[in-house]
Amino acid sequence: MELTLILLSALTWGLSFVFTLYAAYNVIVALLGLKRRKAQKQFAPKGRFAVLIAARNEECVIGNLVESLNAQDYPKELYDVYVIPNNCTDDTAGAARRAGAKIIDCTIPVKSKGEVLTMAFDKLLAEQDYDAFCVFDADNLVDPGFLKAMNNAYCGGAKAAQSYRDSKNPHDSAVSGSYSIYYWMISRFYSQSHSNLGLTAIINGSGWMVSAELLRKMGGFHTFTMTEDIEFTAQCILENEKVAWVPEARIYDEQPLTFEQSWKQRKRWSTGMIQGCGRYCAPLLKRAVKDRSALSFDQFVFFLAPVMQVLCFVSMILSAVTAIFYQQVKLFPDAWFYIQLFSPVASFLGTAFMAYVTVLIEKKYSKKMWKGILYYWVFVMSWIPINLLCLFKKSTVWHEIKHTRSVRLADLSVKKES
């Protein structure tokens, strides 16, 4: 029994030491997001863009997205808007066509957004001559300067780029508020901080650009996990291509309203991260060691996020077990630190404070944001059971999230002014 407790204590200390190193790395990198970014270099309109929108039962919102794309501050002869309806039981195609989009019929059975994009990319690369592609979700609205900013990035040498993801409905519910804060955090403390360090931003679901040259170099768009965006980021890095951070290009998402919707969506995200970890961690680590690639190492660290969260939780359970048997708790840096980190009061205050600071830095504060700020602890802590569950039972079904927020870009402008 004594030997078992000694080994258990050693394992607990080891797990906590690894997690502390992991957390310290991410905190240091994140703090660099506070540094001001250099102004984007301006270029004359040159890039010819294909705008792609995979849409499933989006009749309610697709027209507003297409309208915002047709109002871009960019020459209309230099871009085309394509909607790819798939698995629809409503009139998504008709609504998109009436708004002015071109339709690409989905002629193959698809189970994920990645498969829809693969089909569309293959078709347009073979039949058209575009310089680059921009990808959106059907619930998005797009700022008028989006294509102009992406043209600047493309002409400046970027082969892939991610925009700033803002929110259409941060005040609708505590859940939508938490999602909004989450994306603002990613923009400021991941993409901007990594860009400041010369690392890569992360392709984040929607509002991203990829050049036709890079797609041809990679043999097209081929992803295999439930999170095609994160996977494609890893593929870019393995091709020694950074994802540029372009906050001047801005989109607005409709965020989920309920915890049930959030749970289903984040199970898919967690599954995709775990799938990506299994598929890409080894080649990324190999590239990091062989070529001394900071890009590859950083993405390797990113893929470890759900595993690290679970390991930290396990170390806390093990420390409790050793305490039951009167074994001195040994954690790194100190047991007190972890007790405070995971105590309900301290962790609630910490996450609420981080959420509040993010809202202030991103200039999103209003009294209506408090429900999202105070709920953010639930949003963060619920990742633990989600990641635990997905380690053993992966979510391989793409659950449809109903988008009903029929908002035009002009409506958001009025709200910001008021």
Short mmCIF file of C-alpha atoms in Angstrom, two decimals:
data_model
loop_
_atom_site.label_atom_id
_atom_site.label_comp_id
_atom_site.label_asym_id
_atom_site.label_seq_id
_atom_site.Cartn_x
_atom_site.Cartn_y
_atom_site.Cartn_z
CA MET A 1 0.00 0.00 0.00
CA GLU A 2 2.81 2.39 0.93
CA LEU A 3 4.58 1.81 -2.40
CA THR A 4 1.32 2.35 -4.26
CA LEU A 5 0.77 5.67 -2.51
CA ILE A 6 4.33 6.77 -3.28
CA LEU A 7 3.87 5.94 -6.97
CA LEU A 8 0.47 7.63 -6.98
CA SER A 9 1.97 10.73 -5.41
CA ALA A 10 4.80 10.78 -7.94
CA LEU A 11 2.32 10.45 -10.82
CA THR A 12 0.20 13.27 -9.41
CA TRP A 13 3.24 15.56 -9.13
CA GLY A 14 4.33 14.69 -12.68
CA LEU A 15 0.93 15.44 -14.19
CA SER A 16 0.67 18.75 -12.35
CA PHE A 17 4.21 19.70 -13.44
CA VAL A 18 3.42 19.05 -17.11
CA PHE A 19 0.16 20.98 -16.88
CA THR A 20 1.89 23.94 -15.21
CA LEU A 21 4.48 24.13 -18.00
CA TYR A 22 1.70 23.92 -20.57
CA ALA A 23 -0.35 26.65 -18.88
CA ALA A 24 2.70 28.92 -18.45
CA TYR A 25 3.55 28.66 -22.16
CA ASN A 26 0.03 29.64 -23.18
CA VAL A 27 -0.24 32.50 -20.69
CA ILE A 28 3.06 34.03 -21.80
CA VAL A 29 2.09 33.83 -25.46
CA ALA A 30 -1.41 35.16 -24.77
CA LEU A 31 -0.14 38.25 -22.96
CA LEU A 32 1.60 39.33 -26.14
CA GLY A 33 -1.87 39.86 -27.57
CA LEU A 34 -1.92 43.13 -25.65
CA LYS A 35 0.73 44.53 -27.97
CA ARG A 36 -0.65 46.83 -30.66
CA ARG A 37 -0.63 45.37 -34.15
CA LYS A 38 1.01 47.13 -37.08
CA ALA A 39 -1.34 48.75 -39.60
CA GLN A 40 -2.11 46.62 -42.64
CA LYS A 41 -0.33 47.60 -45.86
CA GLN A 42 -2.76 48.76 -48.54
CA PHE A 43 -2.92 47.45 -52.12
CA ALA A 44 -5.11 48.24 -55.10
CA PRO A 45 -7.92 45.72 -55.77
CA LYS A 46 -6.32 42.83 -57.62
CA GLY A 47 -7.29 39.44 -56.20
CA ARG A 48 -10.20 37.62 -57.80
CA PHE A 49 -12.19 35.86 -55.08
CA ALA A 50 -14.73 33.06 -54.95
CA VAL A 51 -16.87 33.32 -51.83
CA LEU A 52 -18.14 29.93 -50.61
CA ILE A 53 -21.04 29.30 -48.23
CA ALA A 54 -22.02 25.78 -47.21
CA ALA A 55 -25.67 25.97 -46.14
CA ARG A 56 -28.04 23.49 -44.51
CA ASN A 57 -31.61 24.69 -43.90
CA GLU A 58 -30.58 28.35 -43.75
CA GLU A 59 -33.50 29.95 -45.61
CA CYS A 60 -34.09 32.35 -42.70
CA VAL A 61 -30.60 33.93 -42.71
CA ILE A 62 -28.87 33.23 -46.03
CA GLY A 63 -30.38 36.24 -47.81
CA ASN A 64 -28.94 38.69 -45.29
CA LEU A 65 -25.46 37.18 -45.66
CA VAL A 66 -25.56 37.37 -49.46
CA GLU A 67 -26.83 40.96 -49.22
CA SER A 68 -23.84 41.93 -47.03
CA LEU A 69 -21.46 40.24 -49.47
CA ASN A 70 -22.98 42.04 -52.45
CA ALA A 71 -22.40 45.34 -50.60
CA GLN A 72 -18.64 44.86 -50.32
CA ASP A 73 -16.34 47.83 -50.84
CA TYR A 74 -14.62 45.88 -53.59
CA PRO A 75 -15.08 45.76 -57.39
CA LYS A 76 -17.98 43.43 -58.15
CA GLU A 77 -16.24 42.03 -61.21
CA LEU A 78 -13.51 40.64 -58.93
CA TYR A 79 -15.64 38.30 -56.83
CA ASP A 80 -18.49 35.80 -57.08
CA VAL A 81 -20.71 34.50 -54.28
CA TYR A 82 -21.51 30.78 -54.28
CA VAL A 83 -23.95 29.01 -51.96
CA ILE A 84 -23.75 25.21 -51.68
CA PRO A 85 -27.03 23.92 -50.20
CA ASN A 86 -26.73 20.44 -48.70
CA ASN A 87 -29.16 18.16 -46.86
CA CYS A 88 -31.79 20.92 -47.05
CA THR A 89 -35.49 20.46 -46.41
CA ASP A 90 -36.31 24.16 -46.87
CA ASP A 91 -35.81 26.68 -49.70
CA THR A 92 -32.24 27.70 -48.90
CA ALA A 93 -31.29 27.57 -52.59
CA GLY A 94 -34.22 29.76 -53.64
CA ALA A 95 -33.54 32.35 -50.93
CA ALA A 96 -29.85 32.49 -51.86
CA ARG A 97 -30.61 32.80 -55.58
CA ARG A 98 -33.12 35.58 -55.00
CA ALA A 99 -30.52 37.47 -52.96
CA GLY A 100 -28.07 37.29 -55.88
CA ALA A 101 -25.87 34.28 -55.16
CA LYS A 102 -24.81 31.57 -57.58
CA ILE A 103 -25.75 28.01 -56.59
CA ILE A 104 -23.48 24.97 -56.63
CA ASP A 105 -25.60 21.85 -56.42
CA CYS A 106 -24.31 19.31 -53.91
CA THR A 107 -24.28 16.12 -55.97
CA ILE A 108 -22.73 13.81 -53.39
CA PRO A 109 -23.92 12.63 -49.96
CA VAL A 110 -22.18 14.67 -47.25
CA LYS A 111 -22.01 14.37 -43.48
CA SER A 112 -19.88 17.42 -42.67
CA LYS A 113 -19.01 20.93 -43.79
CA GLY A 114 -15.53 19.75 -44.78
CA GLU A 115 -16.97 17.38 -47.38
CA VAL A 116 -19.11 20.18 -48.86
CA LEU A 117 -16.06 22.43 -49.14
CA THR A 118 -13.98 19.67 -50.74
CA MET A 119 -16.58 19.25 -53.48
CA ALA A 120 -16.88 23.01 -54.09
CA PHE A 121 -13.13 23.63 -54.12
CA ASP A 122 -12.53 20.75 -56.54
CA LYS A 123 -15.21 22.04 -58.90
CA LEU A 124 -14.07 25.68 -58.94
CA LEU A 125 -10.35 24.87 -59.13
CA ALA A 126 -11.06 22.76 -62.21
CA GLU A 127 -13.53 25.09 -63.93
CA GLN A 128 -12.64 28.66 -62.89
CA ASP A 129 -9.59 30.86 -62.46
CA TYR A 130 -9.81 32.47 -59.03
CA ASP A 131 -6.84 33.79 -57.08
CA ALA A 132 -8.29 32.94 -53.69
CA PHE A 133 -11.37 31.65 -51.86
CA CYS A 134 -13.19 33.02 -48.81
CA VAL A 135 -15.35 30.72 -46.68
CA PHE A 136 -18.35 31.74 -44.55
CA ASP A 137 -21.11 30.12 -42.53
CA ALA A 138 -24.66 30.85 -43.64
CA ASP A 139 -25.55 32.68 -40.41
CA ASN A 140 -22.76 35.24 -40.86
CA LEU A 141 -22.92 38.90 -41.78
CA VAL A 142 -19.84 40.42 -43.41
CA ASP A 143 -18.38 43.88 -42.89
CA PRO A 144 -18.15 45.93 -46.14
CA GLY A 145 -14.35 46.09 -45.88
CA PHE A 146 -13.82 42.33 -45.66
CA LEU A 147 -12.68 41.59 -49.23
CA LYS A 148 -10.61 44.76 -49.37
CA ALA A 149 -8.73 43.63 -46.24
CA MET A 150 -8.29 40.09 -47.58
CA ASN A 151 -7.01 41.50 -50.86
CA ASN A 152 -4.41 43.44 -48.88
CA ALA A 153 -3.39 40.24 -47.09
CA TYR A 154 -3.28 38.24 -50.34
CA CYS A 155 -1.29 40.89 -52.22
CA GLY A 156 1.02 41.14 -49.21
CA GLY A 157 1.93 37.46 -49.61
CA ALA A 158 -0.54 35.64 -47.35
CA LYS A 159 -1.61 32.25 -48.70
CA ALA A 160 -4.15 31.72 -45.90
CA ALA A 161 -5.76 34.18 -43.50
CA GLN A 162 -8.33 34.42 -40.71
CA SER A 163 -10.64 37.35 -40.04
CA TYR A 164 -11.99 38.77 -36.78
CA ARG A 165 -15.10 36.88 -35.63
CA ASP A 166 -17.57 39.18 -33.96
CA SER A 167 -21.11 38.40 -32.79
CA LYS A 168 -24.60 39.22 -34.06
CA ASN A 169 -26.32 38.42 -30.77
CA PRO A 170 -24.05 38.79 -27.72
CA HIS A 171 -26.95 40.01 -25.58
CA ASP A 172 -29.59 37.39 -26.45
CA SER A 173 -28.75 34.95 -23.66
CA ALA A 174 -26.03 34.07 -21.17
CA VAL A 175 -24.87 31.31 -23.55
CA SER A 176 -24.61 33.59 -26.59
CA GLY A 177 -22.79 36.13 -24.42
CA SER A 178 -20.26 33.51 -23.31
CA TYR A 179 -19.69 32.39 -26.90
CA SER A 180 -19.09 36.00 -27.93
CA ILE A 181 -16.51 36.44 -25.17
CA TYR A 182 -14.87 33.15 -26.17
CA TYR A 183 -14.39 34.32 -29.77
CA TRP A 184 -13.18 37.75 -28.68
CA MET A 185 -10.62 35.99 -26.47
CA ILE A 186 -9.42 33.82 -29.36
CA SER A 187 -9.02 36.89 -31.57
CA ARG A 188 -7.09 38.93 -29.01
CA PHE A 189 -5.19 36.36 -26.97
CA TYR A 190 -4.55 33.70 -29.60
CA SER A 191 -4.55 35.01 -33.15
CA GLN A 192 -3.20 38.48 -32.42
CA SER A 193 -0.63 37.30 -29.88
CA HIS A 194 0.61 34.57 -32.22
CA SER A 195 0.78 37.05 -35.08
CA ASN A 196 2.84 39.40 -32.91
CA LEU A 197 5.30 36.55 -32.29
CA GLY A 198 5.60 35.60 -35.95
CA LEU A 199 3.59 32.43 -35.36
CA THR A 200 0.36 31.46 -37.08
CA ALA A 201 -3.18 32.53 -36.39
CA ILE A 202 -5.77 29.78 -36.40
CA ILE A 203 -8.44 29.17 -39.02
CA ASN A 204 -11.56 29.42 -36.95
CA GLY A 205 -14.61 28.01 -38.70
CA SER A 206 -15.70 30.99 -40.75
CA GLY A 207 -14.40 34.15 -42.35
CA TRP A 208 -11.17 32.67 -43.65
CA MET A 209 -9.26 32.93 -46.92
CA VAL A 210 -7.04 30.49 -48.79
CA SER A 211 -5.24 31.06 -52.08
CA ALA A 212 -5.81 28.85 -55.09
CA GLU A 213 -2.04 28.43 -55.30
CA LEU A 214 -1.87 26.86 -51.84
CA LEU A 215 -4.85 24.58 -52.50
CA ARG A 216 -3.25 23.30 -55.70
CA LYS A 217 0.03 22.77 -53.87
CA MET A 218 -1.83 20.69 -51.26
CA GLY A 219 -3.75 18.71 -53.87
CA GLY A 220 -7.05 20.36 -52.96
CA PHE A 221 -8.97 20.66 -49.71
CA HIS A 222 -9.08 17.32 -47.92
CA THR A 223 -9.95 17.10 -44.23
CA PHE A 224 -10.94 14.06 -42.20
CA THR A 225 -11.89 15.27 -38.73
CA MET A 226 -14.98 16.93 -37.27
CA THR A 227 -13.16 20.28 -37.13
CA GLU A 228 -12.03 20.96 -40.68
CA ASP A 229 -10.85 24.47 -39.77
CA ILE A 230 -8.31 23.39 -37.12
CA GLU A 231 -7.21 20.48 -39.27
CA PHE A 232 -6.60 22.73 -42.26
CA THR A 233 -4.52 25.03 -40.06
CA ALA A 234 -2.28 22.06 -39.20
CA GLN A 235 -2.05 21.12 -42.88
CA CYS A 236 -0.96 24.67 -43.75
CA ILE A 237 1.74 24.57 -41.08
CA LEU A 238 3.05 21.24 -42.38
CA GLU A 239 3.36 23.00 -45.74
CA ASN A 240 5.36 25.77 -43.98
CA GLU A 241 2.57 28.28 -44.54
CA LYS A 242 1.35 30.63 -41.82
CA VAL A 243 -2.26 31.64 -41.39
CA ALA A 244 -2.20 35.44 -41.42
CA TRP A 245 -4.26 37.39 -38.87
CA VAL A 246 -6.45 40.01 -40.57
CA PRO A 247 -8.59 41.78 -37.94
CA GLU A 248 -9.44 44.49 -40.48
CA ALA A 249 -11.67 41.85 -42.08
CA ARG A 250 -14.65 41.35 -39.76
CA ILE A 251 -17.62 39.00 -39.71
CA TYR A 252 -20.57 38.60 -37.35
CA ASP A 253 -21.77 35.17 -36.15
CA GLU A 254 -25.07 34.06 -34.71
CA GLN A 255 -24.19 32.34 -31.44
CA PRO A 256 -26.13 29.44 -29.86
CA LEU A 257 -28.75 30.45 -27.32
CA THR A 258 -29.07 27.37 -25.11
CA PHE A 259 -26.74 25.11 -23.14
CA GLU A 260 -28.06 22.08 -25.05
CA GLN A 261 -27.06 23.60 -28.39
CA SER A 262 -23.70 24.58 -26.93
CA TRP A 263 -23.11 21.08 -25.51
CA LYS A 264 -23.73 19.40 -28.87
CA GLN A 265 -21.55 21.84 -30.78
CA ARG A 266 -18.65 21.69 -28.35
CA LYS A 267 -18.78 17.88 -28.31
CA ARG A 268 -18.11 18.06 -32.04
CA TRP A 269 -15.28 20.55 -31.47
CA SER A 270 -13.74 18.36 -28.76
CA THR A 271 -14.02 15.27 -30.96
CA GLY A 272 -12.32 17.13 -33.80
CA MET A 273 -9.50 18.28 -31.55
CA ILE A 274 -8.93 14.76 -30.25
CA GLN A 275 -9.04 13.39 -33.81
CA GLY A 276 -6.59 16.10 -34.88
CA CYS A 277 -4.30 15.29 -31.97
CA GLY A 278 -4.15 11.66 -33.04
CA ARG A 279 -3.61 12.48 -36.71
CA TYR A 280 -1.26 15.48 -36.57
CA CYS A 281 0.63 15.59 -33.24
CA ALA A 282 3.29 13.10 -34.38
CA PRO A 283 4.12 14.81 -37.72
CA LEU A 284 4.01 18.25 -36.07
CA LEU A 285 6.38 17.17 -33.30
CA LYS A 286 8.67 15.48 -35.82
CA ARG A 287 8.79 18.67 -37.91
CA ALA A 288 9.34 20.77 -34.77
CA VAL A 289 12.36 18.67 -33.75
CA LYS A 290 13.82 18.03 -37.20
CA ASP A 291 13.43 21.53 -38.64
CA ARG A 292 13.33 23.45 -35.35
CA SER A 293 9.93 24.73 -36.45
CA ALA A 294 8.30 27.02 -33.92
CA LEU A 295 5.09 26.91 -36.00
CA SER A 296 4.88 23.13 -35.75
CA PHE A 297 5.67 23.08 -32.04
CA ASP A 298 3.06 25.71 -31.28
CA GLN A 299 0.37 23.82 -33.19
CA PHE A 300 1.40 20.60 -31.43
CA VAL A 301 0.85 22.40 -28.11
CA PHE A 302 -2.54 23.65 -29.33
CA PHE A 303 -3.78 20.14 -30.15
CA LEU A 304 -2.94 19.01 -26.61
CA ALA A 305 -5.51 21.39 -25.04
CA PRO A 306 -8.34 18.90 -24.32
CA VAL A 307 -5.89 16.23 -23.16
CA MET A 308 -4.13 18.68 -20.85
CA GLN A 309 -7.41 19.80 -19.33
CA VAL A 310 -8.32 16.19 -18.58
CA LEU A 311 -4.85 15.45 -17.16
CA CYS A 312 -5.13 18.45 -14.85
CA PHE A 313 -8.51 17.19 -13.64
CA VAL A 314 -7.08 13.68 -13.12
CA SER A 315 -4.19 15.08 -11.10
CA MET A 316 -6.68 16.78 -8.78
CA ILE A 317 -8.58 13.49 -8.33
CA LEU A 318 -5.33 11.64 -7.58
CA SER A 319 -4.31 14.26 -5.03
CA ALA A 320 -7.67 13.79 -3.31
CA VAL A 321 -7.13 10.02 -3.23
CA THR A 322 -3.69 10.40 -1.66
CA ALA A 323 -5.14 12.82 0.91
CA ILE A 324 -7.78 10.24 1.90
CA PHE A 325 -4.99 7.80 2.75
CA TYR A 326 -3.12 10.49 4.72
CA GLN A 327 -0.41 10.79 2.11
CA GLN A 328 1.06 14.26 1.80
CA VAL A 329 -0.29 15.88 -1.37
CA LYS A 330 2.50 16.69 -3.79
CA LEU A 331 1.73 18.95 -6.70
CA PHE A 332 3.73 21.36 -8.77
CA PRO A 333 4.08 24.19 -8.03
CA ASP A 334 2.10 23.70 -4.82
CA ALA A 335 -1.08 21.98 -3.70
CA TRP A 336 -2.48 25.30 -2.49
CA PHE A 337 -2.22 26.69 -6.02
CA TYR A 338 -4.41 23.92 -7.46
CA ILE A 339 -6.88 24.03 -4.61
CA GLN A 340 -7.37 27.73 -5.31
CA LEU A 341 -7.42 27.21 -9.09
CA PHE A 342 -10.26 24.70 -8.92
CA SER A 343 -12.16 25.97 -5.91
CA PRO A 344 -15.61 27.12 -7.06
CA VAL A 345 -15.25 30.65 -5.68
CA ALA A 346 -11.70 31.31 -6.93
CA SER A 347 -12.25 29.76 -10.35
CA PHE A 348 -15.53 31.65 -10.78
CA LEU A 349 -13.92 34.97 -9.88
CA GLY A 350 -10.94 34.24 -12.13
CA THR A 351 -12.95 33.35 -15.22
CA ALA A 352 -15.37 36.24 -14.67
CA PHE A 353 -12.44 38.63 -14.35
CA MET A 354 -10.85 37.34 -17.58
CA ALA A 355 -14.18 37.67 -19.37
CA TYR A 356 -14.66 41.21 -18.07
CA VAL A 357 -11.14 42.26 -19.12
CA THR A 358 -11.69 40.80 -22.58
CA VAL A 359 -14.95 42.71 -22.98
CA LEU A 360 -13.22 45.95 -21.96
CA ILE A 361 -10.16 45.43 -24.19
CA GLU A 362 -12.31 44.58 -27.19
CA LYS A 363 -14.56 47.59 -26.47
CA LYS A 364 -17.69 45.46 -26.21
CA TYR A 365 -18.86 46.51 -22.78
CA SER A 366 -22.52 47.13 -22.05
CA LYS A 367 -24.69 46.32 -19.06
CA LYS A 368 -26.28 43.52 -21.09
CA MET A 369 -22.91 41.70 -21.25
CA TRP A 370 -22.93 40.88 -17.54
CA LYS A 371 -25.00 37.73 -17.94
CA GLY A 372 -22.39 36.41 -20.39
CA ILE A 373 -19.53 37.46 -18.10
CA LEU A 374 -21.03 35.79 -15.04
CA TYR A 375 -22.00 32.66 -16.99
CA TYR A 376 -18.52 32.27 -18.48
CA TRP A 377 -17.43 30.04 -15.57
CA VAL A 378 -20.09 27.48 -16.56
CA PHE A 379 -18.97 27.70 -20.19
CA VAL A 380 -15.31 27.07 -19.27
CA MET A 381 -15.84 24.37 -16.63
CA SER A 382 -18.30 22.43 -18.77
CA TRP A 383 -15.42 21.73 -21.16
CA ILE A 384 -14.07 19.22 -18.58
CA PRO A 385 -16.97 16.71 -18.83
CA ILE A 386 -17.19 17.33 -22.59
CA ASN A 387 -13.52 16.47 -23.11
CA LEU A 388 -13.73 13.49 -20.75
CA LEU A 389 -16.75 12.16 -22.60
CA CYS A 390 -15.21 12.64 -26.04
CA LEU A 391 -12.04 10.82 -25.06
CA PHE A 392 -14.15 7.67 -24.78
CA LYS A 393 -17.18 8.39 -26.95
CA LYS A 394 -16.57 10.66 -29.90
CA SER A 395 -19.35 12.78 -31.42
CA THR A 396 -19.28 11.94 -35.14
CA VAL A 397 -22.67 13.41 -36.06
CA TRP A 398 -22.86 16.97 -37.36
CA HIS A 399 -25.85 18.30 -35.42
CA GLU A 400 -27.75 21.08 -37.13
CA ILE A 401 -28.04 24.32 -35.14
CA LYS A 402 -31.09 26.33 -36.08
CA HIS A 403 -30.29 29.92 -37.05
CA THR A 404 -33.28 32.21 -36.69
CA ARG A 405 -31.69 35.63 -36.06
CA SER A 406 -32.74 37.38 -39.28
CA VAL A 407 -30.61 40.48 -38.81
CA ARG A 408 -29.23 42.74 -41.52
CA LEU A 409 -25.85 44.43 -41.31
CA ALA A 410 -27.57 47.82 -41.08
CA ASP A 411 -29.36 46.63 -37.92
CA LEU A 412 -26.03 45.91 -36.24
CA SER A 413 -24.74 49.36 -37.19
CA VAL A 414 -27.76 50.97 -35.57
CA LYS A 415 -27.19 48.97 -32.37
CA LYS A 416 -23.52 49.98 -32.20
CA GLU A 417 -24.38 53.65 -32.67
CA SER A 418 -27.06 53.55 -29.97
#
